[in-house]
Coordinates of C-alpha atoms in Angstrom, one line a residue:
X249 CA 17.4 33.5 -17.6
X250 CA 20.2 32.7 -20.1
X251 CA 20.0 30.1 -22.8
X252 CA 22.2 27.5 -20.5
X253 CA 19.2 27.8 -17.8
X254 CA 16.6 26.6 -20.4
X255 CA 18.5 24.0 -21.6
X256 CA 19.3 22.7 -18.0
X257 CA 15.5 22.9 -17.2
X258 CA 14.6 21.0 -20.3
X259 CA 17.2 18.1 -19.6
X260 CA 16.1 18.2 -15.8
X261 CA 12.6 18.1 -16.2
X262 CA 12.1 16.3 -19.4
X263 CA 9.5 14.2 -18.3
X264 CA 7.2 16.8 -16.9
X265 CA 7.4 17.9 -20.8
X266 CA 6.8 14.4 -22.5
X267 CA 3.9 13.5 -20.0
X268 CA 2.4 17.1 -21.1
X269 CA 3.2 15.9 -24.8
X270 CA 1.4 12.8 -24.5
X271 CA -1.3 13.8 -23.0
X272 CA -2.3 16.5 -25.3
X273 CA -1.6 14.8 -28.1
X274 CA -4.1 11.8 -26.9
X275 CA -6.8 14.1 -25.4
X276 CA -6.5 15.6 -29.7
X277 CA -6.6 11.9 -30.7
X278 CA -9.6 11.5 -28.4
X279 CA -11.6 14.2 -29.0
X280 CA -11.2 14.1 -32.9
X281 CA -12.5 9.9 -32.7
X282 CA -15.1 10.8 -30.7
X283 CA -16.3 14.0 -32.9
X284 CA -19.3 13.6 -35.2
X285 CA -17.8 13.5 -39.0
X286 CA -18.9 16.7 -40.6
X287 CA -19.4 16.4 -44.3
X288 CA -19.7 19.6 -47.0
X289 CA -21.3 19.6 -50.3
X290 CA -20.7 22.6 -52.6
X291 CA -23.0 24.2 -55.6
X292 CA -21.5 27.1 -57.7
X293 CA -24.2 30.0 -58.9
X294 CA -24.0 32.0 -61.6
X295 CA -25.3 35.7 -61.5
X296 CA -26.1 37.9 -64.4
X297 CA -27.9 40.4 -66.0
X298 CA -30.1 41.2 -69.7
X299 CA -27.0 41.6 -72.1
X300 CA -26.9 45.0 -73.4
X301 CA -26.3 46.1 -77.0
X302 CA -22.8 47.9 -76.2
X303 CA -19.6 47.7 -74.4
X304 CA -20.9 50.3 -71.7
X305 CA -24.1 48.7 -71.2
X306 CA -22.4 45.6 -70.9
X307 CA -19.9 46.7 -68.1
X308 CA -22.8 48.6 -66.3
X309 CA -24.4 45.1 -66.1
X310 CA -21.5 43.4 -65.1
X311 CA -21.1 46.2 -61.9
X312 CA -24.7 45.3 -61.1
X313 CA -24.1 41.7 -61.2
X314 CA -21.6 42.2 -58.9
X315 CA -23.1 44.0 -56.8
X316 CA -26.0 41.9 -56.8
X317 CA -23.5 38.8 -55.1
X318 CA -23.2 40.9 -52.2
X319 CA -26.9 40.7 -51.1
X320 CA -27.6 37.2 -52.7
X321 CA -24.7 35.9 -50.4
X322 CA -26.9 37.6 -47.3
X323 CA -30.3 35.8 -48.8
X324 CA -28.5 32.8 -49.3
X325 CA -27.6 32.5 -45.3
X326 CA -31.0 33.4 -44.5
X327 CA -33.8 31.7 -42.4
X328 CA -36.4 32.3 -45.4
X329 CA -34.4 30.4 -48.3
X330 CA -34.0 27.7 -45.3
X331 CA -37.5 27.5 -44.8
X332 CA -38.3 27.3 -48.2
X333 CA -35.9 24.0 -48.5
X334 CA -37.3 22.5 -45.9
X335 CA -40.4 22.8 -47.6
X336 CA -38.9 21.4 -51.1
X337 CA -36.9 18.7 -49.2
X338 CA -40.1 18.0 -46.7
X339 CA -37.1 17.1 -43.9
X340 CA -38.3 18.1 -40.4
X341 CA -35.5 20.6 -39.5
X342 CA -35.7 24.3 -37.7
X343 CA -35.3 27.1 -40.4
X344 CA -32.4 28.8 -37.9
X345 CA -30.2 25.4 -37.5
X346 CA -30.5 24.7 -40.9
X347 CA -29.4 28.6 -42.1
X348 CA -26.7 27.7 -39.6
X349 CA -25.4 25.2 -41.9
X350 CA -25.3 26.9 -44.7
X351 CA -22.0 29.3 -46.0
X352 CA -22.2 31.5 -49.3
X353 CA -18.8 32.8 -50.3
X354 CA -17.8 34.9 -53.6
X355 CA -14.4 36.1 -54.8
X356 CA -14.1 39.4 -55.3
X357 CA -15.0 41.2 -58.8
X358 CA -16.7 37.7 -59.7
X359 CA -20.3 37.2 -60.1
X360 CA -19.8 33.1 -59.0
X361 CA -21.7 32.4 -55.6
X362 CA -19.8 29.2 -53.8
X363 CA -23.0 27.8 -51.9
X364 CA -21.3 25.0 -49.0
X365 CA -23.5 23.0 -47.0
X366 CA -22.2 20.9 -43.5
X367 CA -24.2 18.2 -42.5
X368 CA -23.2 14.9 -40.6
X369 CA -24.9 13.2 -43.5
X370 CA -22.9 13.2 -47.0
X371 CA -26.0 12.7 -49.0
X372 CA -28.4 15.2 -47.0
X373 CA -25.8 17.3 -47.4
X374 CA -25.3 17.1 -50.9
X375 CA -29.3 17.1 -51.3
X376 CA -30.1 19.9 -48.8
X377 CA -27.0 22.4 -51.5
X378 CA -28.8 21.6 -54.5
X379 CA -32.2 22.0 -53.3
X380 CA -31.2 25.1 -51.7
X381 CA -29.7 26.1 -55.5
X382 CA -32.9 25.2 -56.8
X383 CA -34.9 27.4 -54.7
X384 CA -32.8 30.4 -54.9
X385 CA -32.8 30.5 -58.8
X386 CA -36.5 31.1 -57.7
X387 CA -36.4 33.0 -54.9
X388 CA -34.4 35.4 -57.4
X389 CA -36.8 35.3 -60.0
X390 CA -39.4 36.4 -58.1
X391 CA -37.6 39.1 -56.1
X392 CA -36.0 40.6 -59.3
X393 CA -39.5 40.9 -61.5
X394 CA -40.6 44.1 -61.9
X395 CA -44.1 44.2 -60.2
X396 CA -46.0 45.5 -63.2
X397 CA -44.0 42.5 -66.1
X398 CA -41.1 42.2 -67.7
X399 CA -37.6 40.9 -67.5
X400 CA -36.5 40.6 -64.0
X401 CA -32.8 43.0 -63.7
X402 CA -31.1 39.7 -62.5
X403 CA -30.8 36.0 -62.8
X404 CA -29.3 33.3 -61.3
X405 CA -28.4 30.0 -62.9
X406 CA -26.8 26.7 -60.9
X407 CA -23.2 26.5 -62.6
X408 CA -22.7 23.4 -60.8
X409 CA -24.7 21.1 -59.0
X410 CA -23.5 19.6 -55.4
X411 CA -21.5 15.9 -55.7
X412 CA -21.5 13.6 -52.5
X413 CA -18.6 14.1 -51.0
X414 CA -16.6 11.4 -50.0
X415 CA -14.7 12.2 -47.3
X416 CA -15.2 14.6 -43.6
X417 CA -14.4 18.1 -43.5
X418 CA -14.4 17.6 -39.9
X419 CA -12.8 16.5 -38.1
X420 CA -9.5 17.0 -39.2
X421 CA -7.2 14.0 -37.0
X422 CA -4.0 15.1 -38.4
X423 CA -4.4 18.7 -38.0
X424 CA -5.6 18.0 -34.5
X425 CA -2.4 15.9 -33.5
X426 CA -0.1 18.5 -34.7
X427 CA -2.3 20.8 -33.0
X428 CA -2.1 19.0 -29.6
X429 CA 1.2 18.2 -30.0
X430 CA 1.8 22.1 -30.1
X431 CA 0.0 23.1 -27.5
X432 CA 1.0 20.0 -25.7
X433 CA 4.8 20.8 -25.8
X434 CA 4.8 24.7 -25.4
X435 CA 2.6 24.0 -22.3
X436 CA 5.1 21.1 -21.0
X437 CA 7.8 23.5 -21.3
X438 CA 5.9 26.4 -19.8
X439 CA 4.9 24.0 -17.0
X440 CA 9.1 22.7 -16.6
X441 CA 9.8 26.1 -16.3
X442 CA 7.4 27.2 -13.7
X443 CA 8.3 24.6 -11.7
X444 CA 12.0 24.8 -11.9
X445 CA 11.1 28.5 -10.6
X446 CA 9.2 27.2 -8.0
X447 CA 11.8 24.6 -6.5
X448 CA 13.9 25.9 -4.0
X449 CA 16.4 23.5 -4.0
X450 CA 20.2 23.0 -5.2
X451 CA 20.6 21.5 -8.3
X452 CA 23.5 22.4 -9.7
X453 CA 27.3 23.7 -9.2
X454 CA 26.6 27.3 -9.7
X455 CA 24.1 27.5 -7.3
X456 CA 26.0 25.9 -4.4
X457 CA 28.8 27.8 -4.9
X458 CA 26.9 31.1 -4.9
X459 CA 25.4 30.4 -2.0
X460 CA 27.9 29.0 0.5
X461 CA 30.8 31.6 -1.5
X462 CA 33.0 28.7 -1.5
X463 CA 33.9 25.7 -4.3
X464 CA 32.1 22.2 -4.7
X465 CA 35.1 20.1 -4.4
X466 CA 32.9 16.6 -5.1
X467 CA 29.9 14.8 -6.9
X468 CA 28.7 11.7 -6.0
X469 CA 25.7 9.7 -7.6
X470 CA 23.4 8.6 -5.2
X471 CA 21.9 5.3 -5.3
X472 CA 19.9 4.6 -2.4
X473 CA 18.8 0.7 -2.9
X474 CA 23.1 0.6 -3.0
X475 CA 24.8 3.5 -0.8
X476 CA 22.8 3.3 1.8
X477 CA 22.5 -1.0 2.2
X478 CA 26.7 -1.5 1.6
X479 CA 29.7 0.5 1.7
X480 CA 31.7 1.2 -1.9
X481 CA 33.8 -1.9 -2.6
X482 CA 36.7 -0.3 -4.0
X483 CA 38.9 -2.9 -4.1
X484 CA 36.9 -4.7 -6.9
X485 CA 34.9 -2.3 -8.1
X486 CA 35.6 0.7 -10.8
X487 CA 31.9 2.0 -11.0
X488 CA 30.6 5.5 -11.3
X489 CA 30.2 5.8 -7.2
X490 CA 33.6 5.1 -6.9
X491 CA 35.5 6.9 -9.1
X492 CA 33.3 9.7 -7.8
X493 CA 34.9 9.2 -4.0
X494 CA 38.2 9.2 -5.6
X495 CA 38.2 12.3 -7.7
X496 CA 36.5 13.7 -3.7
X497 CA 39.9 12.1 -2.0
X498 CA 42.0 14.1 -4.9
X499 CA 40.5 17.3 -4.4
X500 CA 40.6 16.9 -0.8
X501 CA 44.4 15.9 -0.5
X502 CA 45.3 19.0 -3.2
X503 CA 42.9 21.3 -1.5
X504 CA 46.3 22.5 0.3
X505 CA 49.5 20.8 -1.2
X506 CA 51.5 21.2 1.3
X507 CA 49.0 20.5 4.1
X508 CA 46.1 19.3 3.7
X509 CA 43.1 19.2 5.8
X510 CA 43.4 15.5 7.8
X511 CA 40.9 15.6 10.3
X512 CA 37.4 16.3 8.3
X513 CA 34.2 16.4 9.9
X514 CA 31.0 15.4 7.4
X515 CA 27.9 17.1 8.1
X516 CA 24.8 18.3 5.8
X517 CA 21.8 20.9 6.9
X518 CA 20.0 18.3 7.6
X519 CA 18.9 14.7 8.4
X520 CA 18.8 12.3 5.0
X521 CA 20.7 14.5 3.0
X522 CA 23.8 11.4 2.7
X523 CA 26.2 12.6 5.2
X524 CA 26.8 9.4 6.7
X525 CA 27.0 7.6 3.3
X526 CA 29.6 10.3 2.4
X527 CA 32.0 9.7 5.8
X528 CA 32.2 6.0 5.6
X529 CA 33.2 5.5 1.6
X530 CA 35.2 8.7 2.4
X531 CA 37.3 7.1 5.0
X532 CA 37.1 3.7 2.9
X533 CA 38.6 5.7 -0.4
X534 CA 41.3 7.3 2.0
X535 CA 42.1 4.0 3.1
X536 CA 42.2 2.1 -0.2
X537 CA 45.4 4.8 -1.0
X538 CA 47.0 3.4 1.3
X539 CA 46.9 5.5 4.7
X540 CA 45.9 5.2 8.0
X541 CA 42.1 6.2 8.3
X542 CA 39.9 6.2 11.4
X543 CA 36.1 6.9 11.1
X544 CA 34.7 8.5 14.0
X545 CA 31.1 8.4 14.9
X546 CA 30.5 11.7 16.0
X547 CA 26.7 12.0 15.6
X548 CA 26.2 10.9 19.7
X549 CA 22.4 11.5 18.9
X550 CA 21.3 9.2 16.1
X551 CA 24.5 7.2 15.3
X552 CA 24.3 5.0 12.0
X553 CA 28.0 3.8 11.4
X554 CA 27.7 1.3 13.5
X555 CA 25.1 -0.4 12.0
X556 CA 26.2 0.7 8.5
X557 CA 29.9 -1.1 9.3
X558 CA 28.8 -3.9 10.8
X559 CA 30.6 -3.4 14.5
X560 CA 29.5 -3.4 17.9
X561 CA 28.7 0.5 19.2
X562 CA 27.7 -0.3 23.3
X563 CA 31.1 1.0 23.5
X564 CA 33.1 4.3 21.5
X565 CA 33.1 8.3 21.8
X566 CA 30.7 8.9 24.6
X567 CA 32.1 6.4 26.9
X568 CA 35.9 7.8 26.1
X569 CA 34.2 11.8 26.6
X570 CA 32.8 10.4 30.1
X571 CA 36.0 9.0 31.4
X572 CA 34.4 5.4 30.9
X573 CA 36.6 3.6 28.8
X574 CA 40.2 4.6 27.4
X575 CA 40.7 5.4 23.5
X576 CA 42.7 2.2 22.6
X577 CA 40.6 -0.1 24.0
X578 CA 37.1 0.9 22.2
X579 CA 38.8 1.4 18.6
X580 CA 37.6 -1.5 16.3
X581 CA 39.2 -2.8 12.8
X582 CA 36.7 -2.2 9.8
X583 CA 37.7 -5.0 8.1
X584 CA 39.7 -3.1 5.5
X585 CA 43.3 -2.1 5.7
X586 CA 44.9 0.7 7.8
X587 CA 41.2 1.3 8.6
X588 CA 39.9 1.8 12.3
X589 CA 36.0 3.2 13.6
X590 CA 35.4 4.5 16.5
X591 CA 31.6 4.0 17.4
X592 CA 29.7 6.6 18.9
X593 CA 28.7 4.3 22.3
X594 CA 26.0 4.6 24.2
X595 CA 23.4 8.1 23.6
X596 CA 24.4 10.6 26.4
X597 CA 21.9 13.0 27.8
X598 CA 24.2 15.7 27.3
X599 CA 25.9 15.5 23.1
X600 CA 26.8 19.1 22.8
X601 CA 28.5 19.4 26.3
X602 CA 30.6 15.9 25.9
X603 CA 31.5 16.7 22.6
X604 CA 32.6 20.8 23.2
X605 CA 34.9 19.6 26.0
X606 CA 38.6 19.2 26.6
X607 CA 38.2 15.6 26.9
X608 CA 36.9 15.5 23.2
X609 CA 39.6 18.1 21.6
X610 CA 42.3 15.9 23.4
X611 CA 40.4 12.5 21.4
X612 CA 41.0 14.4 18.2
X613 CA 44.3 15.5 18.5
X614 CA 45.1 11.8 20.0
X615 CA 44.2 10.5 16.9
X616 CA 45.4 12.8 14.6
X617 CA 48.8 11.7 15.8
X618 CA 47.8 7.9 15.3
X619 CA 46.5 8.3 12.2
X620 CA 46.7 10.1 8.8
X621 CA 43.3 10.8 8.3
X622 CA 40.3 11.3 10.5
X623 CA 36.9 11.4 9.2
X624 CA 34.2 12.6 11.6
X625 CA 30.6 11.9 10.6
X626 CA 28.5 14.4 12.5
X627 CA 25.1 15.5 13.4
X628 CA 23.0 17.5 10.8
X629 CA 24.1 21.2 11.1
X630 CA 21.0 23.1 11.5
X631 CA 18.8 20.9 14.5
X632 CA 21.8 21.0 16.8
X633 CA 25.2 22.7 17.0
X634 CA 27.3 19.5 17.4
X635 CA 28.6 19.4 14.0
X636 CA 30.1 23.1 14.7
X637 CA 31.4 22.3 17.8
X638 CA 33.4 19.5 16.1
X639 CA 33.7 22.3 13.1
X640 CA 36.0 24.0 15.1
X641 CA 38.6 21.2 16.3
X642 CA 38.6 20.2 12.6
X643 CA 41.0 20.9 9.8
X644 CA 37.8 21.4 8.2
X645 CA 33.9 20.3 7.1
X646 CA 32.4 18.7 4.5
X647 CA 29.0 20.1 4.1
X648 CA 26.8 17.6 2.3
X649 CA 23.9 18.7 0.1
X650 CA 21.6 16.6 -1.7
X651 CA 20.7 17.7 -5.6
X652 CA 17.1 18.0 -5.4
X653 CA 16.4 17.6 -1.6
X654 CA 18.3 20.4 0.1
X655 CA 16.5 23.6 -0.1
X656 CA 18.6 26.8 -0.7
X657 CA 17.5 28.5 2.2
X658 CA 18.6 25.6 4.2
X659 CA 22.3 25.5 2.4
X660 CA 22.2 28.9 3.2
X661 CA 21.5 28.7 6.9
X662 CA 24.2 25.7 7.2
X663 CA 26.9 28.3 6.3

């Protein structure tokens, strides 16, 4: 995928990616206010040795003190100096949890002993760190005595007794939000991602054009609580639908300078896609330029115009097909200048024979005499095989696909 494709995926499903936003960063907000506050209290120890009467004597015992912070850190962190706490402090606590609590950290070449201790109480932690400090200056004593007298090798000394701190180590809100919001927006856009991989259906130019090998000569908006209530009123009105069915009647009329397509039969792959929408503000566009338009009601199987246009359909294409009524008599005004429909009429058994017969080509070419554009709004391509029946009287076909709806597959097929 190319940068353009990521950048059409985030403006396309930006929502997927705030929603994932938001909700990590609340479920970071959450779990942080309903976390236990962790508080630390620190002591600092000091090791050393007997000071010896020269400058080697006095490096050796500076190697051994340093030495000696590597297994006092390991003492510190152990069950017995925890035991031995709980015995000073007389707090009823298990030797393991409370050795779990404890951390004992030194910098390298130094002979300081950082001693931290978490608790979710500020002053039992700051009292269980300096007890603990306490009892290892002991502990040392007694473990660095020669058995038989003397000075022991090693002592420890506090350095600096545990304060109460003031405020939580854990947990830490802010780092949490920034955390969630992280996680919250790399997921979002993973999640945009997969699913714009997942959808198999046209969104955009490139992709129609690819797949029918032909160019998208129109975009419309669709508003469904408008387009599919009212036609366009393009007389009055300069809104985004209709300058969208106007730049459509351009391309149409220069699709061929010299001569372009007149009679044009809407279809789509299938039902719901806005083919119907698209052949009546067609044929109303065509007619606001000034020519002679007649809309044609070609879908014999589930006819809308009529109802769309407001005009009585017991009477149209089927019964002119079935040598019922005569063409002139059955053409009604739309109620818009240079503007005729012809309803569909009653639903014959028989749509695909009625409208592939000689009866139906003589119909078209009837009116493409009387008029100087015909718009045919047919059945959905893929069901039935009406719409390429009327296909191939036509100057030509207007497949309609829906951004979003119409799968590729289905596009595909329709070609």
């Amino acid at each position: 995928m190319e940068i353009q494709d990521y950048l059409r995926i985030l403006q396309a499903r930006w929502k997927i990616i705030a929603i994932t936003t938001v909700v990590a960063v609340l479920g970071a907000l959450g779990a942080s206010l309903l976390a236990t506050p962790v508080y630390q209290a620190s002591a600092r120890l000091f090791v050393s040795t007997s000071a010896g009467s020269s400058v080697n004597e006095i490096y050796q015992g500076n190697l051994f003190s340093q030495q000696r912070v590597t297994s006092y850190t390991q003492l510190i962190t152990g069950e017995t100096l925890a035991q031995r706490t709980i015995d000073r402090l007389g707090i009823d606590a298990n030797a393991a949890e409370l050795a779990s609590q404890v951390t004992a950290t030194s910098a390298p070449d130094t002979v300081l002993i950082d001693l931290d201790v978490q608790d979710a109480s500020p002053e039992r932690a700051r009292d269980i760190a300096n007890a603990m400090s306490d009892e290892f200056v002991v502990m040392v004593r007694e473990l660095e005595t020669p058995e038989f007298g003397g000075a022991p090798a090693a002592r420890v000394v506090v350095e600096q007794r545990a304060d109460t701190p003031a405020a939580p180590v854990s947990p830490k809100t802010t780092r949490n939000l920034a955390l969630g919001f992280a996680v919250g927006l790399l997921l979002g856009i993973a999640f945009a991602v997969l699913r714009d991989r997942l959808d198999n259906t046209v969104k955009d130019r490139r992709t129609v054009e690819e797949i029918t090998g032909t160019a998208m000569i129109g975009t419309v908006p669709f508003d469904k609580e408008r387009l599919t209530t009212q036609p366009i009123d393009f007389a009055s009105g300069n809104s985004v639908s209709a300058e969208s069915f106007r730049e459509l009647r351009t391309n149409l009329q220069f699709l061929e300078v010299d001569n372009p397509p007149r009679v044009i039969v809407v279809t789509s792959s299938l039902p719901g896609e806005g083919k119907t929408t698209t052949a009546i503000n067609l044929a109303l566009v065509l007619a606001e330029s000034g020519k002679r338009v007649c809309l044609v009601e070609g879908d014999l199987r589930k006819p809308r115009v009529s109802t769309y246009m407001g005009i009585m359909g017991s009477a149209g294409l089927s019964s002119v097909l079935a040598g019922r009524a005569d063409l002139e008599d059955v053409l009604q005004d739309a109620g818009h200048s240079g503007m005729q429909v012809l309803a569909s009429g009653p639903i014959p058994p028989n749509p695909s024979e009625l409208l592939g017969s000689d009866t139906a080509r003589q119909v078209l070419a009837t009116l493409r005499a009387e008029f100087d554009y015909v718009v045919v709004d047919a059945s959905p391509l893929l069901p039935v095989t009406d719409a390429a029946v009327l296909s191939a009287m036509a100057d030509g076909a207007l497949l309609v696909a829906r951004h979003g709806e119409t799968k590729k597959e289905q596009l595909a097929r329709a070609t």
